[in-house]
Tab-separated table of C-alpha atoms in Angstrom:
chain	number	residue	atom	x	y	z
A	1	MET	CA	42.277	82.423	66.319
A	2	THR	CA	45.968	82.132	65.397
A	3	GLN	CA	48.225	83.134	68.263
A	4	GLU	CA	51.022	85.644	67.643
A	5	ILE	CA	54.033	85.940	69.936
A	6	VAL	CA	56.845	88.495	69.828
A	7	LEU	CA	60.067	87.981	71.787
A	8	ALA	CA	61.778	91.379	71.846
A	9	ASN	CA	64.941	93.022	73.218
A	10	ALA	CA	66.749	89.704	72.904
A	11	ALA	CA	70.137	88.432	71.785
A	12	VAL	CA	68.771	86.655	68.713
A	13	VAL	CA	70.967	83.821	67.476
A	14	LEU	CA	70.798	83.916	63.684
A	15	PRO	CA	72.680	81.789	61.142
A	16	GLY	CA	76.202	83.160	61.364
A	17	GLU	CA	75.687	85.971	63.894
A	18	THR	CA	73.993	87.084	67.100
A	19	VAL	CA	72.103	90.391	67.007
A	20	THR	CA	69.963	92.432	69.358
A	21	GLY	CA	66.441	92.249	68.070
A	22	SER	CA	63.085	90.487	68.081
A	23	VAL	CA	61.437	87.373	66.708
A	24	ARG	CA	57.765	87.247	65.791
A	25	PHE	CA	55.935	83.990	65.207
A	26	ARG	CA	52.339	83.421	64.241
A	27	GLY	CA	50.837	79.969	64.484
A	28	GLU	CA	53.533	77.408	63.647
A	29	GLU	CA	55.801	79.727	61.642
A	30	ILE	CA	58.323	82.502	62.201
A	31	VAL	CA	56.972	85.537	60.337
A	32	ASP	CA	59.440	88.318	61.169
A	33	VAL	CA	62.946	88.880	62.500
A	34	ALA	CA	63.982	92.453	63.279
A	35	THR	CA	66.949	94.233	64.850
A	36	GLY	CA	66.896	96.837	67.619
A	37	ARG	CA	66.085	97.052	71.319
A	38	GLY	CA	62.499	98.203	70.904
A	39	VAL	CA	59.693	96.321	72.656
A	40	PRO	CA	56.417	96.631	70.721
A	41	GLN	CA	53.152	96.728	72.637
A	42	GLY	CA	52.174	93.227	73.656
A	43	ALA	CA	55.644	91.793	73.079
A	44	VAL	CA	57.671	89.885	75.686
A	45	ASP	CA	60.648	91.942	76.876
A	46	CYS	CA	63.443	89.369	77.054
A	47	GLY	CA	65.803	91.797	78.776
A	48	GLY	CA	68.802	90.664	76.751
A	49	ASP	CA	68.196	86.930	77.091
A	50	TYR	CA	69.227	84.742	74.170
A	51	VAL	CA	66.556	83.626	71.705
A	52	ALA	CA	67.706	80.705	69.592
A	53	PRO	CA	66.235	77.964	67.433
A	54	GLY	CA	64.825	74.955	69.241
A	55	LEU	CA	67.508	72.307	69.688
A	56	VAL	CA	67.689	69.255	67.410
A	57	GLU	CA	68.836	66.065	69.156
A	58	LEU	CA	69.985	63.191	66.935
A	59	HIS	CA	71.159	60.575	69.439
A	60	THR	CA	69.831	60.231	72.960
A	61	ASP	CA	69.367	57.123	75.100
A	62	ASN	CA	67.130	59.105	77.449
A	63	LEU	CA	63.928	57.222	76.609
A	64	GLU	CA	65.641	53.923	77.443
A	65	ARG	CA	66.579	55.393	80.828
A	66	HIS	CA	62.939	56.256	81.478
A	67	ILE	CA	61.583	52.820	80.576
A	68	GLN	CA	64.231	51.129	82.721
A	69	PRO	CA	65.139	53.542	85.543
A	70	ARG	CA	66.794	50.677	87.461
A	71	PRO	CA	68.064	47.241	86.398
A	72	MET	CA	65.156	44.797	86.032
A	73	VAL	CA	62.568	47.598	86.374
A	74	ASP	CA	60.194	48.008	83.409
A	75	TRP	CA	58.430	51.334	83.954
A	76	PRO	CA	54.965	51.840	82.375
A	77	HIS	CA	55.849	52.878	78.837
A	78	ASN	CA	53.263	55.603	78.265
A	79	ALA	CA	54.337	57.296	81.478
A	80	ALA	CA	57.988	56.926	80.495
A	81	ILE	CA	57.433	58.414	77.031
A	82	LEU	CA	55.543	61.415	78.390
A	83	ALA	CA	58.165	62.048	81.075
A	84	HIS	CA	60.955	61.800	78.492
A	85	ASP	CA	59.116	64.166	76.138
A	86	ALA	CA	58.559	66.736	78.895
A	87	GLU	CA	62.158	66.505	80.089
A	88	LEU	CA	63.513	67.224	76.628
A	89	ALA	CA	61.128	70.141	76.144
A	90	GLY	CA	62.351	71.599	79.429
A	91	THR	CA	65.949	71.591	78.200
A	92	GLY	CA	65.151	73.410	74.949
A	93	ILE	CA	65.046	70.354	72.673
A	94	THR	CA	62.153	70.647	70.206
A	95	THR	CA	63.119	67.857	67.771
A	96	VAL	CA	64.435	64.484	68.911
A	97	PHE	CA	65.516	61.317	67.174
A	98	ASP	CA	64.732	58.766	69.865
A	99	ALA	CA	67.498	56.160	69.848
A	100	MET	CA	66.224	52.598	70.068
A	101	ARG	CA	68.446	49.556	69.815
A	102	VAL	CA	67.566	46.900	67.254
A	103	GLY	CA	69.393	43.592	67.357
A	104	SER	CA	69.151	41.457	70.480
A	105	ILE	CA	71.010	38.666	72.268
A	106	PRO	CA	68.499	36.328	73.923
A	107	ASN	CA	71.014	34.271	75.939
A	108	GLY	CA	74.380	34.414	77.694
A	109	GLN	CA	76.252	37.051	79.702
A	110	GLY	CA	75.474	39.701	77.089
A	111	ARG	CA	71.754	38.897	77.176
A	112	TYR	CA	69.317	41.637	76.255
A	113	LEU	CA	65.890	41.375	74.681
A	114	LYS	CA	64.089	43.239	71.911
A	115	TYR	CA	61.913	46.217	72.773
A	116	ALA	CA	62.050	48.750	69.914
A	117	ARG	CA	58.987	47.738	67.879
A	118	GLN	CA	56.609	47.816	70.839
A	119	LEU	CA	58.034	51.057	72.209
A	120	ALA	CA	57.867	52.768	68.819
A	121	SER	CA	54.218	51.766	68.405
A	122	GLU	CA	53.417	53.191	71.830
A	123	LEU	CA	55.254	56.400	70.951
A	124	TRP	CA	53.305	56.822	67.714
A	125	THR	CA	49.989	56.164	69.464
A	126	LEU	CA	50.703	59.049	71.844
A	127	ARG	CA	51.743	61.235	68.919
A	128	ALA	CA	48.466	60.466	67.132
A	129	GLU	CA	46.634	61.557	70.290
A	130	ASP	CA	48.550	64.889	70.234
A	131	ALA	CA	49.974	64.030	73.653
A	132	LEU	CA	53.594	64.969	72.898
A	133	LYS	CA	55.110	68.401	73.347
A	134	ILE	CA	57.892	68.161	70.771
A	135	SER	CA	58.669	66.555	67.403
A	136	HIS	CA	59.797	62.909	67.502
A	137	PHE	CA	61.550	60.721	64.943
A	138	LEU	CA	63.226	57.334	65.337
A	139	HIS	CA	66.927	56.630	65.375
A	140	LEU	CA	67.436	52.882	65.028
A	141	ARG	CA	70.772	51.844	66.522
A	142	ALA	CA	71.529	48.748	64.451
A	143	GLU	CA	73.702	46.490	66.616
A	144	VAL	CA	75.541	44.240	64.182
A	145	CYS	CA	77.049	42.219	67.033
A	146	SER	CA	73.722	40.518	67.848
A	147	GLU	CA	71.502	37.630	66.762
A	148	THR	CA	68.221	39.184	65.634
A	149	LEU	CA	69.058	42.422	63.827
A	150	ILE	CA	67.557	41.578	60.439
A	151	GLU	CA	64.261	40.319	61.864
A	152	GLU	CA	63.897	43.373	64.073
A	153	MET	CA	64.645	45.855	61.291
A	154	ASP	CA	62.087	44.124	59.089
A	155	GLU	CA	59.424	45.121	61.633
A	156	PHE	CA	59.848	48.805	60.676
A	157	GLY	CA	58.727	50.582	57.542
A	158	ALA	CA	58.331	53.935	55.842
A	159	ALA	CA	55.442	54.940	58.141
A	160	ASP	CA	57.608	54.730	61.266
A	161	ARG	CA	59.411	58.092	60.883
A	162	VAL	CA	62.794	56.351	60.964
A	163	GLY	CA	65.021	59.294	60.171
A	164	LEU	CA	68.367	57.866	61.185
A	165	VAL	CA	70.027	54.432	61.235
A	166	SER	CA	73.454	54.060	62.824
A	167	LEU	CA	75.756	51.078	62.335
A	168	MET	CA	76.726	49.984	65.848
A	169	ASP	CA	79.503	47.458	66.438
A	170	HIS	CA	80.415	46.968	70.075
A	171	THR	CA	82.703	43.990	69.569
A	172	PRO	CA	85.349	44.178	72.332
A	173	GLY	CA	88.784	45.222	71.167
A	174	GLN	CA	87.788	47.775	68.541
A	175	ARG	CA	85.983	51.110	68.086
A	176	GLN	CA	84.595	52.438	71.396
A	177	PHE	CA	86.293	49.729	73.409
A	178	ARG	CA	89.540	49.278	71.520
A	179	ASP	CA	91.041	49.252	75.016
A	180	ILE	CA	89.241	46.224	76.480
A	181	SER	CA	90.239	47.249	80.007
A	182	LYS	CA	87.848	50.216	79.689
A	183	LEU	CA	84.994	47.825	78.837
A	184	GLU	CA	86.018	45.607	81.741
A	185	ASP	CA	85.910	48.514	84.189
A	186	TYR	CA	82.538	49.620	82.803
A	187	LEU	CA	80.817	46.216	83.000
A	188	LYS	CA	82.270	45.238	86.340
A	189	GLY	CA	81.127	48.555	87.744
A	190	LYS	CA	77.664	48.569	86.132
A	191	LYS	CA	76.746	44.878	86.176
A	192	GLY	CA	79.089	43.431	88.754
A	193	PHE	CA	80.681	40.920	86.360
A	194	SER	CA	83.306	38.593	87.802
A	195	ASP	CA	86.514	37.921	85.860
A	196	ALA	CA	85.015	34.706	84.482
A	197	GLU	CA	81.720	36.377	83.534
A	198	PHE	CA	83.533	39.170	81.750
A	199	ALA	CA	85.676	36.694	79.802
A	200	GLU	CA	82.530	34.780	78.794
A	201	HIS	CA	80.874	38.017	77.683
A	202	VAL	CA	83.823	39.021	75.504
A	203	ALA	CA	84.004	35.566	73.907
A	204	GLN	CA	80.258	35.606	73.195
A	205	LEU	CA	80.352	38.994	71.460
A	206	LYS	CA	83.368	38.104	69.357
A	207	ALA	CA	81.647	34.900	68.247
A	208	LEU	CA	78.487	36.793	67.309
A	209	ARG	CA	80.500	39.296	65.293
A	210	ALA	CA	82.267	36.519	63.417
A	211	ARG	CA	79.017	34.704	62.659
A	212	TYR	CA	76.622	37.558	61.858
A	213	GLY	CA	78.492	40.854	61.663
A	214	ASP	CA	79.160	41.309	57.964
A	215	ARG	CA	75.672	40.215	56.909
A	216	HIS	CA	74.024	42.361	59.580
A	217	GLU	CA	75.970	45.423	58.473
A	218	ALA	CA	75.013	44.931	54.834
A	219	GLU	CA	71.335	44.392	55.665
A	220	ALA	CA	71.238	47.444	57.951
A	221	VAL	CA	72.518	49.594	55.084
A	222	LYS	CA	69.740	48.224	52.858
A	223	ALA	CA	67.108	48.803	55.550
A	224	ALA	CA	68.096	52.464	55.908
A	225	GLY	CA	67.469	52.843	52.188
A	226	ARG	CA	64.016	51.252	52.490
A	227	TYR	CA	63.075	53.619	55.293
A	228	GLY	CA	64.428	56.665	53.485
A	229	ALA	CA	66.648	57.257	56.530
A	230	VAL	CA	70.036	58.899	56.864
A	231	LEU	CA	72.783	56.348	57.526
A	232	ALA	CA	75.425	57.090	60.172
A	233	SER	CA	78.600	55.415	61.293
A	234	HIS	CA	79.396	54.944	64.969
A	235	ASP	CA	82.705	55.026	66.827
A	236	ASP	CA	84.957	55.109	63.760
A	237	THR	CA	88.534	54.726	64.993
A	238	THR	CA	90.740	54.477	61.893
A	239	ALA	CA	90.934	56.072	58.474
A	240	GLU	CA	90.207	52.652	57.007
A	241	GLN	CA	86.910	52.451	58.890
A	242	VAL	CA	86.002	55.926	57.650
A	243	ALA	CA	86.712	54.788	54.087
A	244	VAL	CA	84.209	51.951	54.568
A	245	SER	CA	81.663	54.490	55.858
A	246	GLN	CA	82.258	56.667	52.825
A	247	GLY	CA	81.673	53.657	50.607
A	248	TYR	CA	78.243	53.200	52.159
A	249	GLY	CA	77.397	56.811	51.363
A	250	ILE	CA	77.518	57.841	55.017
A	251	ARG	CA	77.630	61.603	55.652
A	252	LEU	CA	77.328	61.585	59.465
A	253	ALA	CA	79.803	60.069	61.930
A	254	GLU	CA	78.705	59.558	65.519
A	255	PHE	CA	81.442	59.845	68.121
A	256	PRO	CA	84.659	59.061	66.210
A	257	THR	CA	87.099	57.860	68.839
A	258	THR	CA	90.353	59.314	67.489
A	259	LEU	CA	91.689	62.494	65.941
A	260	GLU	CA	92.724	60.383	62.950
A	261	ALA	CA	89.176	59.223	62.310
A	262	ALA	CA	87.657	62.697	62.783
A	263	ARG	CA	90.138	64.222	60.348
A	264	ALA	CA	89.438	61.454	57.814
A	265	CYS	CA	85.717	62.147	58.181
A	266	HIS	CA	86.158	65.813	57.311
A	267	GLU	CA	88.385	64.976	54.380
A	268	SER	CA	85.617	62.632	53.151
A	269	GLY	CA	82.800	65.151	53.584
A	270	ILE	CA	81.360	63.360	56.621
A	271	ALA	CA	80.023	65.538	59.459
A	272	VAL	CA	81.384	64.744	62.929
A	273	MET	CA	79.056	64.454	65.911
A	274	MET	CA	80.410	64.280	69.463
A	275	GLY	CA	78.813	63.918	72.873
A	276	ALA	CA	77.972	67.034	74.854
A	277	PRO	CA	78.868	65.242	78.133
A	278	ASN	CA	82.343	64.574	76.707
A	279	LEU	CA	82.831	68.315	76.175
A	280	ILE	CA	81.464	69.296	79.582
A	281	ARG	CA	83.401	66.632	81.497
A	282	GLY	CA	86.590	67.437	79.662
A	283	GLY	CA	86.995	64.021	78.065
A	284	SER	CA	85.488	60.683	77.099
A	285	HIS	CA	84.410	58.239	79.805
A	286	SER	CA	85.764	55.475	77.528
A	287	GLY	CA	89.200	57.056	77.230
A	288	ASN	CA	88.727	58.153	73.612
A	289	VAL	CA	89.424	61.513	71.963
A	290	ALA	CA	88.085	64.577	73.771
A	291	ALA	CA	85.378	66.629	72.078
A	292	ARG	CA	87.232	69.819	72.957
A	293	GLU	CA	90.317	68.599	71.091
A	294	LEU	CA	88.207	68.126	67.963
A	295	ALA	CA	86.526	71.515	68.452
A	296	GLU	CA	89.878	73.276	68.706
A	297	ALA	CA	91.044	71.437	65.582
A	298	GLY	CA	87.953	72.572	63.660
A	299	LEU	CA	86.675	69.000	63.373
A	300	LEU	CA	83.443	69.152	65.395
A	301	ASP	CA	80.173	69.876	63.584
A	302	ILE	CA	77.312	68.529	65.724
A	303	LEU	CA	76.687	67.828	69.395
A	304	SER	CA	74.439	65.162	70.912
A	305	SER	CA	73.252	65.097	74.503
A	306	ASP	CA	73.753	61.296	74.488
A	307	TYR	CA	72.790	60.418	78.077
A	308	VAL	CA	72.207	63.900	79.642
A	309	PRO	CA	69.525	65.995	77.861
A	310	ALA	CA	70.431	69.225	79.663
A	311	ALA	CA	74.009	68.869	78.425
A	312	LEU	CA	73.066	69.812	74.864
A	313	LEU	CA	72.473	73.535	75.344
A	314	MET	CA	75.194	73.812	77.982
A	315	ALA	CA	77.816	72.321	75.664
A	316	ALA	CA	76.717	74.495	72.734
A	317	VAL	CA	77.246	77.591	74.892
A	318	GLN	CA	80.676	76.265	75.900
A	319	LEU	CA	81.560	75.819	72.230
A	320	GLY	CA	80.444	79.394	71.601
A	321	GLU	CA	82.926	80.489	74.264
A	322	ILE	CA	85.723	78.253	72.948
A	323	TRP	CA	85.265	79.574	69.414
A	324	GLY	CA	84.404	83.130	70.432
A	325	ASP	CA	81.256	82.807	68.332
A	326	MET	CA	77.946	81.982	70.017
A	327	ALA	CA	76.122	81.570	66.710
A	328	ARG	CA	78.632	78.932	65.615
A	329	GLY	CA	78.287	77.098	68.928
A	330	ILE	CA	74.481	77.102	68.802
A	331	ALA	CA	74.562	75.889	65.183
A	332	THR	CA	76.045	72.576	66.394
A	333	VAL	CA	72.753	71.799	68.160
A	334	THR	CA	70.327	73.446	65.731
A	335	ARG	CA	71.092	74.106	62.073
A	336	ASN	CA	73.863	71.534	61.634
A	337	PRO	CA	71.987	68.502	62.981
A	338	ALA	CA	68.808	69.561	61.169
A	339	ARG	CA	70.650	69.713	57.850
A	340	ALA	CA	72.418	66.407	58.520
A	341	VAL	CA	69.045	64.629	58.573
A	342	HIS	CA	67.519	66.748	55.779
A	343	LEU	CA	65.111	68.765	57.950
A	344	GLU	CA	65.099	72.042	56.056
A	345	ASP	CA	62.097	73.555	57.904
A	346	ARG	CA	63.804	74.085	61.267
A	347	GLY	CA	67.125	74.691	62.972
A	348	GLU	CA	67.438	78.438	62.422
A	349	ILE	CA	65.710	81.697	63.270
A	350	ALA	CA	64.478	82.826	59.858
A	351	VAL	CA	61.212	83.843	58.256
A	352	GLY	CA	59.278	80.801	57.074
A	353	ARG	CA	60.939	78.341	59.458
A	354	ARG	CA	59.015	76.401	62.094
A	355	ALA	CA	58.388	78.365	65.258
A	356	ASP	CA	60.635	76.097	67.340
A	357	VAL	CA	62.291	78.568	69.684
A	358	VAL	CA	64.148	78.561	72.998
A	359	ARG	CA	64.783	81.544	75.256
A	360	PHE	CA	67.628	81.229	77.759
A	361	ALA	CA	69.821	83.310	80.028
A	362	LEU	CA	73.291	82.612	81.376
A	363	ARG	CA	73.530	82.106	85.115
A	364	GLY	CA	77.048	81.550	86.361
A	365	GLY	CA	78.037	80.669	82.828
A	366	VAL	CA	75.357	77.988	82.603
A	367	PRO	CA	72.290	78.385	80.364
A	368	ALA	CA	69.001	78.626	82.254
A	369	VAL	CA	66.000	77.948	80.011
A	370	ARG	CA	63.357	80.675	80.326
A	371	GLY	CA	60.864	79.473	77.719
A	372	VAL	CA	60.460	76.907	74.938
A	373	TRP	CA	58.028	76.966	72.004
A	374	SER	CA	57.362	74.043	69.668
A	375	ARG	CA	55.433	74.899	66.482
A	376	GLY	CA	54.546	78.180	68.145
A	377	VAL	CA	53.045	76.606	71.265
A	378	ARG	CA	54.782	77.127	74.589
A	379	VAL	CA	55.832	73.742	75.966
A	380	ALA	CA	58.174	74.769	78.794
């Protein structure tokens, strides 16, 4: 028997406005949206809580954190995937593009090994067993400054739900780490590099970029086309870099590092995504442009939780306060990211959309999740 749920007497976040009303969903679909404070028999009285679309997360490293909770610790992958899935559900995220790095460096100070193909297969096995609470897609982070990018991307195909491919270039001295001292502080703090080890690491990455970078970038663009995936840039810093992105047909920019790049993105019709932790912390941990500065300049379209899942809803609420428009703030984590990756069936409270819904209240200015439904089934 198809279950019907009505969330009534709520602050319903619609496309473009927030109204007092109710949302009815039956099975996997929203079937009615009404205004008014009435609470029909059998409905849930939300007491003024917000009811919004389930959040859409395009770039999170959270699964990587679960499979390696400490350096040199490889946690059982099925357990890690299920814990990651449940954590996201608990924060209101109902659609996630799990970020997995492709492109490895088998030797040297920058050594890291491949993992994406195996992890993706394990993820899809659990999905086939109906073990996951929310909707998962893949986001392949194509690291051009590596040795094995092409071989690793060739291991994926159209059946792998690769919805997003981002062009990652972490060569020291440009993009995210244009200020190499920030990279030095980061690696010495995280990995305990000595001066000599850091110098060796920088030299190794620059050599890899010189040898493989251009070919890797071109092949990653081709691979995104084979998958039918959206292509994104990453850490654009200059207008010239944005022009290259535009030439590839990119319409999504992850974490531009300067006001110049963000403005060039908007002028080129490229949506700008920034990190929710950047907004909440008041700035970038890498010393780059602050998300709030872009928001106040009208240059921020989408938020990503990046490395803190709970940051996504919290930052969207903060944007709603900055802009004086809660619907606009919530759109940066619902409708806007959904449209950026061509998911037209979710991201807004509207009749016919997927019943991906989150109910939350504000406690001390911070959103407290009161209920989450994915395809009409309560998952948190």
